[in-house]
Coordinates of C-alpha atoms in Angstrom, one line a residue:
Chain D
M1 CA -66.8 -48.1 -35.9
Y2 CA -68.3 -49.8 -32.8
Q3 CA -69.1 -48.8 -29.3
V4 CA -68.7 -51.8 -27.0
F5 CA -68.4 -52.6 -23.4
S6 CA -65.4 -54.8 -23.2
K7 CA -64.2 -57.1 -20.5
I8 CA -60.6 -56.5 -19.4
L9 CA -58.6 -59.8 -19.8
F10 CA -55.4 -58.5 -18.1
N11 CA -53.8 -55.2 -17.1
T12 CA -50.2 -55.8 -16.4
E13 CA -47.3 -53.4 -15.6
V14 CA -44.6 -54.3 -18.1
S15 CA -42.1 -51.7 -17.0
P16 CA -42.3 -48.9 -14.4
T17 CA -45.3 -46.7 -15.4
Y18 CA -46.0 -48.7 -18.6
Y19 CA -48.9 -51.1 -18.8
K20 CA -50.3 -53.6 -21.2
M21 CA -54.1 -54.1 -21.2
G22 CA -55.8 -57.0 -22.9
L23 CA -59.5 -56.5 -24.0
D24 CA -62.1 -58.9 -25.1
C25 CA -63.8 -57.1 -28.0
P26 CA -64.4 -59.1 -31.1
E27 CA -66.2 -56.4 -33.1
I28 CA -63.2 -54.1 -32.9
A29 CA -60.4 -56.6 -32.8
S30 CA -61.5 -58.5 -35.9
R31 CA -61.7 -55.3 -38.0
A32 CA -58.6 -53.5 -36.7
A33 CA -55.7 -52.7 -38.9
P34 CA -52.1 -51.7 -37.8
G35 CA -51.9 -48.1 -36.7
Q36 CA -55.6 -47.7 -36.0
F37 CA -56.7 -46.8 -32.4
I38 CA -59.4 -47.1 -29.9
M39 CA -61.1 -44.5 -27.7
V40 CA -61.3 -45.5 -24.0
R41 CA -63.7 -44.0 -21.5
V42 CA -61.8 -44.3 -18.3
S43 CA -64.6 -43.3 -15.9
N44 CA -68.3 -43.3 -15.7
Q45 CA -68.1 -39.9 -14.0
W46 CA -67.4 -36.5 -15.8
D47 CA -63.9 -36.2 -14.4
P48 CA -61.8 -37.2 -16.3
F49 CA -64.2 -35.9 -19.0
L50 CA -62.9 -37.0 -22.4
R51 CA -62.1 -40.4 -23.8
R52 CA -58.5 -41.3 -24.3
P53 CA -57.0 -42.5 -27.6
F54 CA -54.8 -45.6 -27.6
V55 CA -53.2 -47.1 -30.6
I56 CA -53.9 -50.8 -31.0
H57 CA -50.8 -52.7 -30.0
R58 CA -51.8 -56.1 -31.4
T59 CA -54.8 -58.2 -32.2
G60 CA -55.4 -61.8 -32.4
K61 CA -55.7 -61.7 -36.1
A62 CA -52.0 -61.6 -37.0
N63 CA -50.5 -65.0 -36.3
T64 CA -46.9 -65.3 -37.3
K65 CA -44.7 -68.3 -36.9
G66 CA -47.3 -70.4 -35.2
E67 CA -47.4 -68.2 -32.1
K68 CA -50.8 -67.2 -30.9
R69 CA -51.0 -65.0 -27.9
C70 CA -54.5 -63.9 -28.0
S71 CA -57.6 -65.0 -29.9
D72 CA -59.3 -63.3 -32.8
C73 CA -61.7 -61.5 -30.4
Q74 CA -59.0 -59.8 -28.4
L75 CA -56.8 -56.8 -28.7
E76 CA -54.0 -55.3 -26.6
I77 CA -53.1 -51.7 -25.9
L78 CA -49.8 -50.5 -24.4
Y79 CA -49.9 -47.3 -22.4
K80 CA -47.9 -45.1 -20.2
V81 CA -49.3 -43.5 -17.0
V82 CA -49.0 -39.8 -17.7
G83 CA -52.0 -38.3 -15.9
K84 CA -55.3 -38.9 -14.2
G85 CA -56.9 -40.9 -16.9
T86 CA -54.1 -43.4 -17.4
E87 CA -53.7 -43.6 -13.6
I88 CA -57.3 -44.7 -13.3
M89 CA -56.8 -47.2 -16.1
S90 CA -53.7 -48.6 -14.4
E91 CA -55.8 -49.5 -11.4
M92 CA -58.4 -51.4 -13.4
K93 CA -58.6 -55.2 -12.8
E94 CA -59.2 -58.3 -14.8
D95 CA -63.0 -58.8 -15.6
D96 CA -63.7 -55.1 -15.1
E97 CA -65.8 -53.6 -18.0
I98 CA -64.6 -50.7 -20.0
D99 CA -66.3 -48.6 -22.7
L100 CA -64.5 -48.5 -26.0
L101 CA -65.0 -47.0 -29.5
G102 CA -63.1 -48.4 -32.4
P103 CA -61.4 -49.2 -34.6
M104 CA -60.8 -45.5 -35.4
G105 CA -58.7 -43.7 -38.0
K106 CA -56.6 -44.8 -40.9
G107 CA -53.6 -46.9 -40.1
Y108 CA -50.4 -47.9 -41.9
R109 CA -50.6 -48.7 -45.6
I110 CA -48.5 -51.8 -46.3
D111 CA -47.1 -52.1 -49.8
T112 CA -46.7 -55.8 -50.4
N113 CA -43.6 -55.1 -52.5
I114 CA -41.6 -54.0 -49.5
R115 CA -38.1 -55.6 -49.4
T116 CA -36.7 -53.6 -46.5
A117 CA -38.8 -52.2 -43.7
I118 CA -37.4 -49.9 -41.1
L119 CA -39.5 -49.3 -38.0
V120 CA -38.6 -46.4 -35.7
G121 CA -40.2 -46.1 -32.3
G122 CA -39.7 -43.5 -29.6
G123 CA -40.9 -44.4 -26.1
I124 CA -44.5 -45.4 -26.1
G125 CA -44.6 -44.9 -29.9
V126 CA -43.5 -48.5 -30.1
A127 CA -47.1 -49.5 -29.3
S128 CA -48.3 -49.1 -32.9
L129 CA -45.3 -51.0 -34.4
F130 CA -45.9 -54.5 -33.2
S131 CA -49.1 -55.1 -35.1
L132 CA -47.4 -53.4 -38.1
A133 CA -44.4 -55.7 -37.9
E134 CA -46.6 -58.8 -37.7
N135 CA -48.6 -57.7 -40.8
I136 CA -45.5 -56.8 -42.8
I137 CA -44.2 -60.3 -42.2
L138 CA -47.6 -61.8 -43.2
Q139 CA -48.2 -59.6 -46.3
C140 CA -44.7 -58.9 -47.8
S141 CA -43.5 -62.2 -49.4
G142 CA -40.4 -60.6 -50.8
L143 CA -39.3 -59.1 -47.5
K144 CA -35.5 -59.3 -47.1
S145 CA -34.9 -57.2 -44.0
L146 CA -37.1 -56.0 -41.1
L147 CA -35.4 -53.6 -38.7
L148 CA -36.6 -52.0 -35.6
F149 CA -34.9 -49.0 -34.0
L150 CA -36.2 -48.2 -30.5
G151 CA -35.4 -45.2 -28.4
G152 CA -36.2 -44.0 -24.9
K153 CA -34.8 -41.8 -22.1
G154 CA -33.6 -44.9 -20.2
R155 CA -33.9 -48.7 -20.2
D156 CA -37.3 -48.6 -18.6
D157 CA -38.7 -46.7 -21.6
V158 CA -37.6 -49.3 -24.1
L159 CA -40.4 -51.9 -24.4
C160 CA -41.2 -55.1 -26.1
V161 CA -37.7 -55.9 -27.3
E162 CA -38.0 -59.6 -26.7
E163 CA -41.4 -59.8 -28.4
F164 CA -40.0 -58.2 -31.5
E165 CA -37.0 -60.4 -31.5
K166 CA -39.3 -63.4 -31.4
L167 CA -40.7 -62.2 -34.7
S168 CA -37.1 -62.3 -36.0
L169 CA -36.8 -58.5 -36.2
E170 CA -33.3 -57.0 -36.0
V171 CA -33.7 -54.7 -33.0
R172 CA -31.3 -51.9 -32.2
V173 CA -31.7 -49.7 -29.2
A174 CA -30.6 -46.2 -28.1
T175 CA -31.2 -44.6 -24.7
E176 CA -30.4 -41.0 -23.8
D177 CA -28.8 -42.1 -20.5
G178 CA -26.9 -45.0 -22.1
S179 CA -28.5 -47.5 -19.8
L180 CA -29.5 -49.8 -22.7
G181 CA -28.0 -50.0 -26.2
Q182 CA -26.2 -47.1 -27.8
Q183 CA -26.2 -43.8 -25.9
G184 CA -28.1 -41.2 -27.8
V185 CA -31.5 -40.8 -29.5
V186 CA -33.2 -43.2 -31.9
V187 CA -32.7 -40.9 -34.8
D188 CA -28.9 -41.6 -34.5
L189 CA -29.6 -45.3 -35.2
L190 CA -31.5 -44.4 -38.3
L191 CA -28.7 -42.1 -39.5
D192 CA -26.1 -44.7 -38.9
Y193 CA -28.0 -47.3 -40.8
L194 CA -28.7 -45.1 -43.8
K195 CA -25.1 -44.0 -44.2
F196 CA -24.6 -46.8 -46.7
G197 CA -26.8 -48.3 -49.3
D198 CA -29.0 -47.3 -52.2
Y199 CA -32.4 -45.9 -51.2
S200 CA -33.5 -44.5 -54.5
P201 CA -37.2 -44.8 -55.4
G202 CA -37.7 -48.4 -56.5
S203 CA -35.4 -49.9 -53.9
S204 CA -38.5 -50.9 -52.0
T205 CA -37.3 -49.6 -48.7
H206 CA -40.0 -48.2 -46.5
C207 CA -39.8 -46.5 -43.1
F208 CA -42.6 -46.4 -40.5
A209 CA -42.3 -44.2 -37.4
C210 CA -44.2 -43.4 -34.2
G211 CA -43.1 -41.3 -31.3
P212 CA -42.8 -37.7 -30.2
D213 CA -43.2 -34.9 -32.7
T214 CA -39.5 -33.9 -32.5
M215 CA -38.5 -37.4 -33.4
L216 CA -41.0 -37.7 -36.3
R217 CA -39.9 -34.4 -37.7
E218 CA -36.3 -35.6 -37.8
V219 CA -37.2 -39.0 -39.2
S220 CA -39.3 -37.2 -41.9
K221 CA -36.3 -35.0 -42.8
I222 CA -33.8 -37.8 -43.0
T223 CA -36.0 -40.1 -45.1
G224 CA -37.1 -37.2 -47.3
E225 CA -33.5 -36.4 -48.1
K226 CA -32.9 -40.1 -49.1
S227 CA -36.2 -40.3 -50.9
I228 CA -37.3 -43.2 -48.7
S229 CA -41.0 -43.6 -48.4
C230 CA -42.0 -42.9 -44.9
Q231 CA -45.2 -43.1 -42.9
I232 CA -45.6 -41.5 -39.5
S233 CA -48.2 -41.9 -36.8
L234 CA -49.1 -38.7 -35.2
E235 CA -50.5 -38.0 -31.7
A236 CA -52.9 -35.1 -31.1
R237 CA -55.4 -34.0 -28.5
M238 CA -58.8 -35.1 -29.6
A239 CA -62.3 -35.2 -28.2
C240 CA -64.5 -37.2 -30.6
A241 CA -62.2 -39.2 -32.8
V242 CA -64.8 -39.3 -35.6
G243 CA -63.9 -36.0 -37.3
A244 CA -66.5 -33.8 -35.8
C245 CA -64.8 -31.8 -33.1
L246 CA -61.9 -30.6 -35.3
G247 CA -59.6 -30.5 -32.2
C248 CA -56.9 -32.8 -33.5
I249 CA -55.8 -31.0 -36.7
V250 CA -52.5 -31.0 -38.6
K251 CA -51.3 -28.8 -41.4
T252 CA -50.6 -30.8 -44.6
K253 CA -49.6 -29.9 -48.1
A254 CA -52.9 -31.4 -49.3
G255 CA -55.0 -29.7 -46.7
G256 CA -55.9 -26.7 -48.9
D257 CA -58.1 -24.2 -47.0
V258 CA -58.7 -26.5 -44.1
Y259 CA -56.5 -28.6 -41.8
K260 CA -56.4 -32.4 -42.0
K261 CA -57.9 -34.3 -39.0
V262 CA -55.5 -36.6 -37.2
C263 CA -58.4 -38.8 -36.0
K264 CA -60.0 -39.4 -39.3
D265 CA -57.5 -38.6 -42.1
G266 CA -54.8 -40.2 -39.9
P267 CA -53.3 -40.9 -37.4
V268 CA -50.9 -42.3 -40.0
F269 CA -49.7 -39.9 -42.7
D270 CA -47.1 -39.9 -45.4
S271 CA -44.2 -37.9 -43.9
N272 CA -43.9 -35.8 -47.0
D273 CA -47.4 -34.4 -46.6
I274 CA -46.9 -32.9 -43.2
I275 CA -46.1 -29.2 -42.8
W276 CA -43.9 -29.0 -39.7
K277 CA -44.1 -26.0 -37.5
Chain R
M1 CA -93.5 -51.0 -17.6
N2 CA -95.6 -50.7 -20.8
H3 CA -96.9 -47.3 -21.7
E4 CA -99.1 -45.8 -24.3
P5 CA -97.2 -44.1 -27.1
V6 CA -96.3 -40.5 -26.2
E7 CA -96.3 -37.5 -28.5
L8 CA -92.9 -36.1 -28.9
S9 CA -93.2 -33.7 -31.8
V10 CA -92.6 -30.0 -31.3
N11 CA -92.8 -27.0 -33.6
I12 CA -89.9 -24.6 -33.4
G13 CA -90.7 -21.4 -35.1
G14 CA -92.3 -23.1 -38.1
I15 CA -89.9 -26.1 -38.2
Q16 CA -91.7 -29.3 -37.4
L17 CA -89.5 -31.7 -35.4
K18 CA -90.4 -35.3 -34.8
N19 CA -88.9 -35.0 -31.3
P20 CA -87.1 -32.3 -29.3
V21 CA -83.6 -33.8 -29.4
M22 CA -81.3 -31.9 -31.8
T23 CA -77.6 -31.9 -32.2
A24 CA -75.6 -28.7 -31.4
S25 CA -73.6 -27.1 -34.1
G26 CA -69.9 -27.9 -34.2
T27 CA -70.4 -31.1 -32.2
F28 CA -71.9 -33.4 -34.9
G29 CA -69.8 -32.5 -37.9
Y30 CA -71.9 -32.6 -41.1
G31 CA -73.9 -35.6 -39.8
E32 CA -72.1 -38.4 -41.6
E33 CA -69.4 -38.6 -38.9
Y34 CA -72.0 -40.0 -36.5
A35 CA -74.0 -42.0 -38.9
P36 CA -72.4 -45.3 -37.7
Y37 CA -73.8 -44.7 -34.3
V38 CA -77.0 -42.7 -34.7
G39 CA -80.0 -43.0 -37.2
L40 CA -79.9 -39.5 -38.4
D41 CA -83.5 -39.6 -39.3
K42 CA -84.4 -40.5 -35.7
L43 CA -83.2 -37.1 -34.5
G44 CA -85.4 -34.1 -34.0
A45 CA -82.9 -32.2 -36.2
I46 CA -79.3 -32.0 -37.0
V47 CA -77.8 -28.5 -36.7
V48 CA -74.8 -28.5 -39.0
K49 CA -71.4 -27.2 -38.2
G50 CA -71.2 -23.4 -38.7
I51 CA -71.0 -22.4 -42.3
S52 CA -69.5 -19.2 -43.8
L53 CA -69.4 -17.8 -47.3
E54 CA -65.8 -18.8 -47.9
P55 CA -63.9 -21.8 -46.4
R56 CA -62.1 -21.0 -43.1
P57 CA -59.1 -22.8 -41.8
G58 CA -59.9 -22.1 -38.1
N59 CA -57.4 -21.5 -35.3
P60 CA -54.0 -23.1 -35.0
P61 CA -53.6 -26.1 -32.6
P62 CA -53.8 -26.9 -29.7
R63 CA -57.5 -26.3 -30.0
I64 CA -59.0 -28.3 -27.2
V65 CA -58.2 -28.8 -23.5
E66 CA -60.0 -31.0 -21.0
T67 CA -61.2 -29.2 -17.9
T68 CA -63.0 -30.4 -14.8
G69 CA -66.3 -31.6 -16.0
G70 CA -65.9 -30.1 -19.4
M71 CA -63.7 -28.9 -22.2
L72 CA -62.4 -25.7 -23.7
N73 CA -62.2 -25.4 -27.5
S74 CA -60.9 -22.7 -29.8
I75 CA -61.7 -24.3 -33.2
G76 CA -62.3 -20.9 -34.7
L77 CA -65.2 -21.9 -36.9
E78 CA -63.2 -24.0 -39.3
N79 CA -65.5 -25.0 -42.2
I80 CA -65.6 -25.8 -45.9
G81 CA -67.7 -22.8 -47.0
V82 CA -71.3 -22.7 -48.1
D83 CA -70.7 -23.8 -51.8
R84 CA -68.8 -27.0 -50.8
F85 CA -71.3 -27.6 -48.1
I86 CA -74.2 -27.5 -50.6
G87 CA -72.3 -29.6 -53.1
E88 CA -70.5 -32.2 -50.9
K89 CA -72.3 -32.5 -47.6
L90 CA -76.0 -31.6 -48.1
P91 CA -76.9 -34.4 -50.5
Y92 CA -75.9 -37.1 -48.0
L93 CA -77.8 -35.3 -45.2
I94 CA -80.9 -35.1 -47.4
D95 CA -80.6 -38.8 -48.3
S96 CA -80.4 -39.7 -44.6
G97 CA -83.8 -38.3 -44.0
A98 CA -82.6 -35.9 -41.3
T99 CA -84.3 -32.6 -40.6
I100 CA -81.5 -30.2 -41.4
I101 CA -80.8 -26.8 -39.8
V102 CA -77.8 -25.0 -41.0
N103 CA -75.8 -22.9 -38.6
I104 CA -74.4 -19.8 -40.3
F105 CA -72.0 -17.0 -39.5
G106 CA -70.0 -14.2 -41.1
S107 CA -67.4 -11.6 -40.4
S108 CA -69.8 -8.9 -41.6
I109 CA -73.5 -8.4 -41.7
E110 CA -73.4 -8.6 -45.4
E111 CA -71.6 -12.0 -45.3
Y112 CA -74.3 -13.4 -43.0
R113 CA -76.9 -12.2 -45.5
D114 CA -75.1 -13.7 -48.4
V115 CA -74.8 -17.1 -46.8
A116 CA -78.5 -17.0 -45.8
N117 CA -79.4 -16.1 -49.4
K118 CA -77.5 -19.0 -50.9
L119 CA -79.1 -21.5 -48.5
D120 CA -82.5 -19.9 -49.1
D121 CA -82.4 -21.1 -52.7
T122 CA -81.3 -24.6 -51.7
H123 CA -83.6 -27.6 -51.4
G124 CA -83.7 -29.7 -48.2
I125 CA -83.0 -27.1 -45.5
S126 CA -85.6 -26.6 -42.8
G127 CA -84.1 -23.6 -41.1
L128 CA -81.1 -21.5 -40.3
E129 CA -79.4 -21.0 -36.9
I130 CA -77.6 -17.7 -36.8
N131 CA -74.4 -17.9 -34.8
I132 CA -73.9 -14.5 -33.1
S133 CA -72.1 -16.0 -30.2
C134 CA -68.8 -17.7 -31.1
P135 CA -66.2 -16.6 -28.5
N136 CA -63.3 -17.9 -30.7
V137 CA -63.1 -15.5 -33.6
K138 CA -61.9 -12.0 -33.7
E139 CA -64.4 -10.6 -36.1
G140 CA -68.1 -11.3 -36.3
G141 CA -69.2 -14.1 -34.0
M142 CA -69.7 -12.9 -30.5
T143 CA -69.4 -9.2 -31.3
F144 CA -72.9 -9.4 -32.9
G145 CA -74.3 -11.3 -29.9
T146 CA -73.2 -8.9 -27.2
D147 CA -74.6 -5.7 -28.7
P148 CA -78.4 -5.5 -28.8
H149 CA -78.4 -2.9 -31.6
M150 CA -76.0 -4.9 -33.8
A151 CA -77.9 -8.1 -33.1
F152 CA -81.2 -6.4 -34.2
E153 CA -79.6 -5.0 -37.3
L154 CA -78.1 -8.4 -38.3
V155 CA -81.2 -10.5 -37.7
N156 CA -83.4 -7.8 -39.4
L157 CA -81.3 -7.9 -42.5
I158 CA -81.3 -11.7 -42.7
R159 CA -85.0 -11.8 -42.0
E160 CA -85.6 -9.6 -45.1
S161 CA -83.4 -11.9 -47.3
T162 CA -84.7 -15.4 -46.5
K163 CA -88.0 -17.1 -46.1
L164 CA -86.4 -19.9 -43.9
P165 CA -87.2 -20.0 -40.2
L166 CA -84.5 -18.3 -38.2
I167 CA -83.1 -19.5 -34.9
V168 CA -80.7 -17.1 -33.3
K169 CA -78.1 -18.7 -31.0
L170 CA -77.2 -16.4 -28.1
S171 CA -74.0 -15.9 -26.2
P172 CA -73.9 -16.3 -22.4
N173 CA -71.0 -13.8 -22.3
V174 CA -73.3 -10.9 -21.7
T175 CA -74.6 -8.9 -18.7
D176 CA -78.3 -9.3 -19.5
I177 CA -79.3 -12.1 -21.9
T178 CA -82.9 -11.0 -21.9
E179 CA -82.0 -7.7 -23.6
I180 CA -80.5 -9.5 -26.6
T181 CA -83.5 -11.9 -26.6
R182 CA -85.9 -8.9 -27.0
S183 CA -83.7 -7.4 -29.8
V184 CA -83.5 -10.5 -32.0
Q185 CA -87.2 -11.3 -31.3
D186 CA -88.2 -7.8 -32.5
A187 CA -85.9 -8.2 -35.5
G188 CA -87.9 -11.2 -36.6
A189 CA -86.3 -14.3 -35.1
D190 CA -88.5 -17.3 -35.1
A191 CA -86.8 -19.1 -32.2
I192 CA -83.8 -18.6 -29.9
S193 CA -81.2 -21.2 -28.9
L194 CA -78.9 -20.8 -26.0
I195 CA -76.3 -21.0 -24.7
N196 CA -73.1 -21.0 -26.8
T197 CA -69.9 -21.7 -24.9
I198 CA -68.6 -19.6 -22.1
K199 CA -65.2 -17.9 -22.6
G200 CA -62.5 -19.4 -20.4
M201 CA -58.9 -20.5 -20.3
A202 CA -56.4 -23.0 -19.0
I203 CA -52.7 -22.6 -18.1
D204 CA -49.8 -25.0 -18.1
I205 CA -48.0 -24.2 -14.9
K206 CA -44.8 -26.0 -16.0
T207 CA -44.3 -23.8 -19.0
K208 CA -46.4 -20.8 -17.8
T209 CA -48.2 -20.8 -21.2
P210 CA -51.8 -21.0 -22.2
K211 CA -52.9 -24.5 -23.0
L212 CA -54.8 -23.2 -26.1
A213 CA -52.9 -21.6 -28.9
N214 CA -55.7 -19.0 -29.1
I215 CA -55.2 -18.3 -25.3
T216 CA -58.9 -18.4 -24.5
G217 CA -61.6 -20.7 -25.7
G218 CA -65.2 -21.7 -25.2
L219 CA -66.1 -23.9 -22.2
S220 CA -68.7 -26.6 -22.7
G221 CA -69.9 -29.8 -21.0
P222 CA -71.6 -30.5 -17.7
A223 CA -69.5 -27.8 -16.0
I224 CA -71.7 -25.1 -17.7
K225 CA -75.1 -26.8 -17.3
P226 CA -76.3 -24.8 -14.3
I227 CA -75.4 -21.5 -16.0
A228 CA -77.1 -22.6 -19.2
L229 CA -80.2 -23.8 -17.3
G230 CA -80.5 -20.5 -15.4
M231 CA -80.2 -18.5 -18.6
V232 CA -82.7 -20.7 -20.5
W233 CA -85.2 -20.1 -17.7
E234 CA -84.6 -16.3 -17.7
V235 CA -85.0 -16.1 -21.5
A236 CA -88.0 -18.4 -21.7
R237 CA -89.9 -16.1 -19.2
V238 CA -89.5 -13.1 -21.6
A239 CA -89.5 -14.7 -25.0
E240 CA -92.6 -14.9 -27.1
I241 CA -90.9 -17.4 -29.5
P242 CA -89.7 -20.9 -28.8
V243 CA -86.5 -21.4 -26.9
I244 CA -84.0 -24.2 -27.5
G245 CA -81.9 -25.2 -24.5
I246 CA -78.2 -26.0 -24.9
G247 CA -75.3 -26.4 -22.5
G248 CA -73.9 -29.5 -20.8
I249 CA -76.8 -31.8 -21.6
M250 CA -75.3 -35.2 -21.1
N251 CA -78.4 -37.4 -20.4
A252 CA -82.2 -37.4 -20.4
H253 CA -82.3 -36.0 -16.8
D254 CA -80.4 -32.9 -18.0
A255 CA -82.6 -32.5 -21.0
L256 CA -85.8 -32.8 -18.9
E257 CA -84.5 -30.0 -16.6
F258 CA -84.2 -27.7 -19.7
I259 CA -87.7 -28.6 -20.9
I260 CA -89.2 -28.0 -17.6
A261 CA -87.3 -24.6 -17.4
G262 CA -89.1 -23.6 -20.6
A263 CA -87.1 -25.1 -23.6
S264 CA -89.3 -26.4 -26.4
A265 CA -86.3 -28.5 -27.6
I266 CA -82.8 -29.2 -26.6
Q267 CA -79.4 -29.5 -28.4
V268 CA -76.9 -32.1 -27.4
G269 CA -73.3 -30.9 -27.9
T270 CA -70.2 -32.1 -26.2
A271 CA -72.0 -35.2 -24.9
N272 CA -71.7 -36.6 -28.5
F273 CA -67.9 -36.7 -28.1
I274 CA -68.1 -38.8 -25.0
N275 CA -71.0 -41.0 -26.0
P276 CA -71.7 -41.0 -29.7
K277 CA -75.2 -42.4 -29.0
A278 CA -76.0 -39.7 -26.4
T279 CA -78.8 -38.3 -28.5
M280 CA -80.5 -41.6 -28.8
D281 CA -80.1 -42.4 -25.1
I282 CA -81.5 -39.0 -24.3
L283 CA -84.5 -39.5 -26.6
S284 CA -85.4 -42.8 -25.1
G285 CA -84.9 -41.4 -21.6
I286 CA -87.3 -38.5 -22.3
E287 CA -89.9 -41.0 -23.7
K288 CA -89.6 -43.2 -20.6
Y289 CA -90.0 -40.2 -18.3
L290 CA -93.1 -39.1 -20.1
G291 CA -94.5 -42.6 -20.0
D292 CA -93.7 -43.1 -16.3
H293 CA -95.3 -39.8 -15.4
G294 CA -98.4 -40.3 -17.5
I295 CA -97.6 -37.3 -19.8
G296 CA -99.0 -38.0 -23.2
D297 CA -97.5 -35.1 -25.0
I298 CA -94.1 -33.5 -24.5
K299 CA -95.6 -30.0 -25.2
S300 CA -97.5 -30.2 -21.9
L301 CA -94.1 -30.5 -20.0
I302 CA -92.5 -27.4 -21.5
G303 CA -92.1 -24.6 -19.0
T304 CA -93.8 -26.4 -16.1
L305 CA -91.3 -25.3 -13.5
R306 CA -93.1 -24.7 -10.2
I307 CA -91.8 -21.8 -8.1

């Protein structure tokens, strides 16, 4: 893990209240794996006090189909303005310096035998799936099908569709207000897709999901019933991100007498390991 | 500016520290978490996350909340228990060359004694810090730190059962902190550390629910520094044993204030979360201050407050 002062390459609003920030930080970018995150210090003052965690949206390392959007030393985060910290971030400009820690945590594990990969993203949860999709394409030579199900409250909450389509992903969308794609929640898309087909162990179908806890709980239940391997990326309040403060804990079947730490043991977990409330 | 080398070592109740910068219990894990950022052997000492006889799961989440200039936590003393600490964590710490102080606690006087006993027989530990001040557990913790008689009884029992130097960590959640100071000193404490976190809470006004599952938690960070500094000054005036200052120390300036108020050493806590290299920055800042002011030995700065 590195602490670096990184230059902001761009900070662009991609949809109302959603921003994409490009960062020049070779130490972190060159070592980052899909699903890992960075800790951002948004102010030199003590208010806001704590760093903010942001999953790494993409890095320059993955380079599919000849497209190269950023160099090896750069990474991008995608974030939603939800409070004081992200509001300050949204006002940062190109060439400003920002204090980062990373890459933090354990990301997605990619089984190179995957033949069908189903990616499920709820709202800003899509942020962690882009780098994952790029790496699945790079690493899984027998890949037959790569699907992305995206959900949000309305069309403004559904991000990066075109970018995923450029990677040749099959993208299906659901919005709660019906303003884009099918009306409903993203879990409906997953249920529809899984109605048919053989998903017994050995079929090499893997699911990856990131989004709100309610969505992850549903995805875990559905994939569990079909015996589909599923990894989920959890969000939690955290202070240190190195496993010291014990603020970001989750109950797991393997946890024993102590909780698992989202920051260090995760943020990506096998869905079967989580004990939901 | 080039300076002559300055003497930074201090002695805390029989524990020789190479410098006065320690880490506060519960904010530095078992040391290895911060090894990528800090040379553990460069620290005055590492105070390990609080250890009990048996493993404890701690409180349910949410456990932390950001507040203005600080944070509330209700971790609830989650730890792996003394046996696993000795087997799994201590060897790494010893290999790192760190000076190791183990923070201990129990839900009964006997449990404190038993943990102290186990660590007394263990190689590589320089001292114990006795936590009688955690606000986040129902039994033990702060109950021992708010009653001078119980505090005396507890420290006295541990004193009889271990040869290790004892640092007693005090709670700010009391009417008169000097009363507890005298009790633990009379009971045989070798040093005092203060303050632990201050009990507080935060409420979500949308849901009208507490932001912490435990309802209340311990406040730390720069928001508590003036309170901590005032209490360290009060305690240092009456204590005959060394005092370690804790509470919202974010930089060398903060640390120097505590030393001038009477602290022989300081512990860096929540600052580690914001800046993992905070301890090293503080150490170099103290060294620079001493050099800039022609102070050859940190010991001559301790308790030099002019009133």
